[in-house]
Coordinates of N, CA and C in Angstrom, one line a residue:
X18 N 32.7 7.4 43.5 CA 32.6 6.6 42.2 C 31.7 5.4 42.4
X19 N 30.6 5.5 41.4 CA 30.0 4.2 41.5 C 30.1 3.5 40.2
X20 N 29.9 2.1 39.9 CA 30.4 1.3 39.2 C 29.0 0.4 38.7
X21 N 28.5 0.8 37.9 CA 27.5 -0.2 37.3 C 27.7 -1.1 36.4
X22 N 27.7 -3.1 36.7 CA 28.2 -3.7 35.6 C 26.9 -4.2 35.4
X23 N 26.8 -5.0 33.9 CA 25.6 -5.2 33.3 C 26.3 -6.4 31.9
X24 N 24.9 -6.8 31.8 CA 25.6 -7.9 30.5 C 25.3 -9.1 30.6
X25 N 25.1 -9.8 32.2 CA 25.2 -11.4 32.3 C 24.1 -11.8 32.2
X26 N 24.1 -13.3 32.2 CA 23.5 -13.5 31.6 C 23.4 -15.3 32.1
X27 N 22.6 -15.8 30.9 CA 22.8 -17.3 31.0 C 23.6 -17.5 29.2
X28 N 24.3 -18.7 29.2 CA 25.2 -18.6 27.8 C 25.9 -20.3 27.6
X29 N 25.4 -20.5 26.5 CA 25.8 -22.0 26.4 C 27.3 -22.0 26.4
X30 N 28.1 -23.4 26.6 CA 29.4 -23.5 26.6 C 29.7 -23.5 25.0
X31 N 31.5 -22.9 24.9 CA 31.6 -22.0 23.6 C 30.5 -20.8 23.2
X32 N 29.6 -20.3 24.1 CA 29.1 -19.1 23.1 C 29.7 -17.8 24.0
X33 N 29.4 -16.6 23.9 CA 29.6 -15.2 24.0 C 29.1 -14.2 24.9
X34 N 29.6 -13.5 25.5 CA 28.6 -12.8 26.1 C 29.5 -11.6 26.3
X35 N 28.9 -10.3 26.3 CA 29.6 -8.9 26.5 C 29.8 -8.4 27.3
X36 N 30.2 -8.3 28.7 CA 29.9 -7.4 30.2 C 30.2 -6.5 30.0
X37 N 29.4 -5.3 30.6 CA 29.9 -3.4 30.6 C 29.9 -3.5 31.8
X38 N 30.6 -2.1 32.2 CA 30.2 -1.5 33.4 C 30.8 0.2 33.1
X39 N 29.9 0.9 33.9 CA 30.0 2.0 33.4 C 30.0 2.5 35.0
X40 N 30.6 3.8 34.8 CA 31.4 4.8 35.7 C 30.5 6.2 36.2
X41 N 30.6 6.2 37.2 CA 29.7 7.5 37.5 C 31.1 8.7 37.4
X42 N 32.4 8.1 38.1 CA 33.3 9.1 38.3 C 33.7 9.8 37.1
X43 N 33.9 11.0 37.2 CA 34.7 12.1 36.7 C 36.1 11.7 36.2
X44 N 36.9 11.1 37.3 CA 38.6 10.6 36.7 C 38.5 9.2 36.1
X45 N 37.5 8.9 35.5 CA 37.2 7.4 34.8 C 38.5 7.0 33.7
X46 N 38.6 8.7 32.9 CA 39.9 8.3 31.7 C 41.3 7.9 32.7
X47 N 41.4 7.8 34.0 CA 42.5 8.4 34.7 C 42.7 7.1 35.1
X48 N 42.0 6.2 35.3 CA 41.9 5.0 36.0 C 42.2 3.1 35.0
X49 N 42.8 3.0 36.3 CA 43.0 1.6 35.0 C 41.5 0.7 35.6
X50 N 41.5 0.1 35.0 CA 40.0 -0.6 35.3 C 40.2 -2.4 35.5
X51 N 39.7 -2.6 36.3 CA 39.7 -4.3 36.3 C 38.5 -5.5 36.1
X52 N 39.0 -6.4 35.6 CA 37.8 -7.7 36.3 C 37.8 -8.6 36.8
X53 N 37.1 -8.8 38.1 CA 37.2 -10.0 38.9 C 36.0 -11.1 38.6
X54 N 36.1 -12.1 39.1 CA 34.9 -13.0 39.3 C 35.6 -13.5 40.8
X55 N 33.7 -14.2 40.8 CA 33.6 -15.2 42.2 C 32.5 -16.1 42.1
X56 N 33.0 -17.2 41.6 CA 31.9 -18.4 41.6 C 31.8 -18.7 43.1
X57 N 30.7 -19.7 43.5 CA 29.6 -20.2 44.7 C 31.0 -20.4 45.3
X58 N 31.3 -20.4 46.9 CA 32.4 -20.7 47.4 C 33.8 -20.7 47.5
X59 N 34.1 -19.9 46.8 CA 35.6 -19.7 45.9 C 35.8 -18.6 46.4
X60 N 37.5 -18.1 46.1 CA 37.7 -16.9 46.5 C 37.4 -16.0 45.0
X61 N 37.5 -14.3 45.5 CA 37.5 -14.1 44.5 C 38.6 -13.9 43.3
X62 N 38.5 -13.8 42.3 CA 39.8 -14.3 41.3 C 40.0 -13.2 40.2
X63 N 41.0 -12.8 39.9 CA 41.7 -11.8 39.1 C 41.4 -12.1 37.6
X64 N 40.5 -11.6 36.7 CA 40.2 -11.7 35.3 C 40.9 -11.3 34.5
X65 N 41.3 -9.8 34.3 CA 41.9 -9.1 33.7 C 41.8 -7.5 34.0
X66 N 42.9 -6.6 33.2 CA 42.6 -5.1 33.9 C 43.1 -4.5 32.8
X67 N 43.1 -3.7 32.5 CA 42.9 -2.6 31.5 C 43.5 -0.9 31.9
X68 N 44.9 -0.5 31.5 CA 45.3 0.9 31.9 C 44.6 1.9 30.9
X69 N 44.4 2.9 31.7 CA 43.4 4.3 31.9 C 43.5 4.1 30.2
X70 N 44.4 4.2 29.1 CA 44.4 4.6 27.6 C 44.3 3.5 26.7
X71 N 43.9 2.0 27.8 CA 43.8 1.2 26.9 C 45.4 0.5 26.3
X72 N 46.6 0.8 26.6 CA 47.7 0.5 26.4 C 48.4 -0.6 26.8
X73 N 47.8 -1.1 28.0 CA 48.2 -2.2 28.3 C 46.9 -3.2 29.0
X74 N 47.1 -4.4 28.3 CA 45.7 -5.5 28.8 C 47.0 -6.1 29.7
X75 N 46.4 -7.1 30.5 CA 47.0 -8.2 31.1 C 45.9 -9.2 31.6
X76 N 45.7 -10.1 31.5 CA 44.6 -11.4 31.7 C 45.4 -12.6 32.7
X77 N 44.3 -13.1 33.4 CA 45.0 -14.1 34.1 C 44.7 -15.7 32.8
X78 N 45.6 -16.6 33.7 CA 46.4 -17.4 32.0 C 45.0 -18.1 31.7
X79 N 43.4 -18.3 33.0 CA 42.4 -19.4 32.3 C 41.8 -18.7 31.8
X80 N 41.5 -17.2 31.3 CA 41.1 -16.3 30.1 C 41.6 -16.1 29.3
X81 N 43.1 -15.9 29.3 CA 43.6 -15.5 27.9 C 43.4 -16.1 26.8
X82 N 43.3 -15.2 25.8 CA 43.0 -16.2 24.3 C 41.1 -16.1 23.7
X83 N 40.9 -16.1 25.2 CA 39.2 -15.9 24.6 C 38.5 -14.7 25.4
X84 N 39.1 -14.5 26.5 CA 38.2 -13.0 26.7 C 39.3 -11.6 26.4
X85 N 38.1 -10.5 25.8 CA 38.9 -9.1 25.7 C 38.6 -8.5 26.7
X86 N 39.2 -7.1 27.1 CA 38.9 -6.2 27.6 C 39.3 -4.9 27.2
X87 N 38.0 -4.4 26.7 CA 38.3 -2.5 26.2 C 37.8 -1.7 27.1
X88 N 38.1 -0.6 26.4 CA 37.3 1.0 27.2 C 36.8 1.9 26.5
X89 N 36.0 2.6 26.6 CA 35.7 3.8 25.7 C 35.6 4.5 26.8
X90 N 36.5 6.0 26.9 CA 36.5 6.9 27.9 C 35.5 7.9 27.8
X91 N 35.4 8.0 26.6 CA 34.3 8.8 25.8 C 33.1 8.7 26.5
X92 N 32.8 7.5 26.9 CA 31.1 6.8 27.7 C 31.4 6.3 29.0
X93 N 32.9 6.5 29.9 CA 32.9 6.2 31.1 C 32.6 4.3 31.1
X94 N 33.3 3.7 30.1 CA 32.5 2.2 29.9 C 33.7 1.4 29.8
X95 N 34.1 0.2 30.6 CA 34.8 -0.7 30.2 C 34.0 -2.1 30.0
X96 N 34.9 -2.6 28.9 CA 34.0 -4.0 28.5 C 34.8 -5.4 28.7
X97 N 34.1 -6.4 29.0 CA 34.7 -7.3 29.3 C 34.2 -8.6 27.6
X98 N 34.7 -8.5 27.0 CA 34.3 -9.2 25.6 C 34.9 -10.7 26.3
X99 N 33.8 -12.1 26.3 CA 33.4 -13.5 26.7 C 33.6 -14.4 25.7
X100 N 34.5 -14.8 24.7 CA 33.9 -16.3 23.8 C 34.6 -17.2 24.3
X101 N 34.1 -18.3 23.5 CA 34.1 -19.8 24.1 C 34.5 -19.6 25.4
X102 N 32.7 -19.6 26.0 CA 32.6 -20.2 27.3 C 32.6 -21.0 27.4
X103 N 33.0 -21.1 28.7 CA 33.1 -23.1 29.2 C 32.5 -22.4 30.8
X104 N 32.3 -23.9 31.3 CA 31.0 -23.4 32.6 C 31.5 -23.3 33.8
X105 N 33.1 -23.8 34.0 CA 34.2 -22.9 35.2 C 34.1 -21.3 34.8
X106 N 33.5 -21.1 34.2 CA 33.4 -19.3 33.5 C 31.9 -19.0 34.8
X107 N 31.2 -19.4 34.8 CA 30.2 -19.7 35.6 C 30.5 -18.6 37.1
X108 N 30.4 -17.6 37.8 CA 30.7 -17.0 38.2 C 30.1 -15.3 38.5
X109 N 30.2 -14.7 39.3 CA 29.3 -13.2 39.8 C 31.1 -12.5 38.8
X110 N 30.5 -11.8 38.0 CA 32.0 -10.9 37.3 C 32.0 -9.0 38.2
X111 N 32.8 -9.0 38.5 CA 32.6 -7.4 39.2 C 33.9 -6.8 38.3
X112 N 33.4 -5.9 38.2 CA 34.5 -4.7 37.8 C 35.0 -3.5 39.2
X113 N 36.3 -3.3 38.7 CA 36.9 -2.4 39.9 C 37.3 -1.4 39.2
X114 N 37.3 -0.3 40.1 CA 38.4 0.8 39.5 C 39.5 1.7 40.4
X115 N 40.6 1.6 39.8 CA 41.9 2.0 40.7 C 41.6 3.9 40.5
X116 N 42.4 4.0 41.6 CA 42.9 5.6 41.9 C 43.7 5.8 41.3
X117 N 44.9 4.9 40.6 CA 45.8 5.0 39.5 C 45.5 4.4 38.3
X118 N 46.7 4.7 37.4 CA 46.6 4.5 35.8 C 47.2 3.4 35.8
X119 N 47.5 2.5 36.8 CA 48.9 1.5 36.5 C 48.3 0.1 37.3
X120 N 47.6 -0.8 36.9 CA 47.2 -1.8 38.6 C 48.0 -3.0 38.3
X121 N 47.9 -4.1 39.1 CA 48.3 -5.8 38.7 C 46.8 -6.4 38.7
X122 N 47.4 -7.6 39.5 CA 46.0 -8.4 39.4 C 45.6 -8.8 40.9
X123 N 45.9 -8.0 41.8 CA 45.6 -7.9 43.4 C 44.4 -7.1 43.2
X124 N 43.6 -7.8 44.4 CA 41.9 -6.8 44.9 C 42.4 -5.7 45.4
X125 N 43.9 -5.4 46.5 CA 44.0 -4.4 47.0 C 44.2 -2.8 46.2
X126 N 44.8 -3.4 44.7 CA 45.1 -2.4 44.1 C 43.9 -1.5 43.5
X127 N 42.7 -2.0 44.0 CA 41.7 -1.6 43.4 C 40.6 -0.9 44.5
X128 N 40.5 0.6 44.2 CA 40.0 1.0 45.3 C 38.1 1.1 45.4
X129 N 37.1 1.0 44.0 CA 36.1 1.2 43.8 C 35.3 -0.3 43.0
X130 N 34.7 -0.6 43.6 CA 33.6 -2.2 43.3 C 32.2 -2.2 42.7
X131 N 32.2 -2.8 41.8 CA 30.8 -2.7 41.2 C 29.7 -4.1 41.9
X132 N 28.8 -3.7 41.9 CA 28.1 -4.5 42.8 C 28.3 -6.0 41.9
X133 N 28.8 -6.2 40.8 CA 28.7 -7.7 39.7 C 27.4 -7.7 39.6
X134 N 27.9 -9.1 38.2 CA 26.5 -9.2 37.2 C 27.0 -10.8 37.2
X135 N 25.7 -11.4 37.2 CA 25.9 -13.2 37.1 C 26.4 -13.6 35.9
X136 N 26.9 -14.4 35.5 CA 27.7 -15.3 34.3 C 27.3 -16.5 34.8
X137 N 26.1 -17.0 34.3 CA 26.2 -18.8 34.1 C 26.3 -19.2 32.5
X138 N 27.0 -20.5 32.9 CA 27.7 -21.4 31.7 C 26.8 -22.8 31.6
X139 N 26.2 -22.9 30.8 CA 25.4 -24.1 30.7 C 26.1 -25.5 29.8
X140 N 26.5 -27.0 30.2 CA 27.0 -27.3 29.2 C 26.0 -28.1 28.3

C-alpha cells in the first residue's frame, strides 16, 4: 500500500486548506484512515482518524471544531478539511492507513505512512 498526501501548502492564520491523500491499496474501503502531524522538533502527534465507512471521526481536542476529516472510497481518497488556521497548525501532516476498520489515536495502530505534505501557518 502506498499513500500519497498532497494539499500543503503555505496559509495565512484563520484561513483553509484541504489535504488528500490517496491510496494505491485495493482494501482502501476496509481501512480506517488517520492523520498525524510533526512540527520541527516535536514528536509526532495524533490529528484525527476516520473508520473504513466514514461512521465514526475522532479528533484530538487542539483540532476539533475546525478540522474535518472525510473519505470517498470510490477514489481511494481521504481528506483532511483545515479552517481557522493558527501557526501551531504549522507542521509536515502524514496520513496513515490501518489493516483494520477500527483504530484510536496511537502510531502503532497504524500499519501504512504517507511520506506527508508541509502545512505552514503564517501570522
Amino acid at each position: 500500500v502506498q499513500l500519497q498526501a498532497s494539499g500543503g501548502g503555505l496559509a495565512q492564520a484563520r484561513g483553509s486548506l484541504t489535504l488528500s491523500c490517496t491510496s494505491s491499496g485495493r482494501t482502501f474501503s476496509s481501512s480506517a484512515m488517520g492523520w498525524f502531524r510533526q512540527a520541527p522538533g516535536r514528536e509526532r502527534e495524533f490529528v484525527g482518524r476516520i473508520t473504513r465507512n466514514g461512521g465514526s471521526l475522532y479528533y484530538a481536542d487542539s483540532v476539533k471544531d475546525r478540522f474535518t476529516i472525510s473519505r470517498d472510497n470510490a477514489k481511494n481518497t481521504v481528506y483532511l478539511q483545515m479552517n481557522g488556521l493558527k501557526p501551531e497548525d504549522t507542521a509536515v501532516y502524514l496520513c496513515a492507513a490501518s489493516k483494520t476498520y477500527y483504530t484510536g489515536s496511537s502510531s502503532w495502530e497504524y500499519d501504512y505512512w504517507g511520506q506527508g505534505t508541509l502545512v505552514t501557518v503564517s501570522s
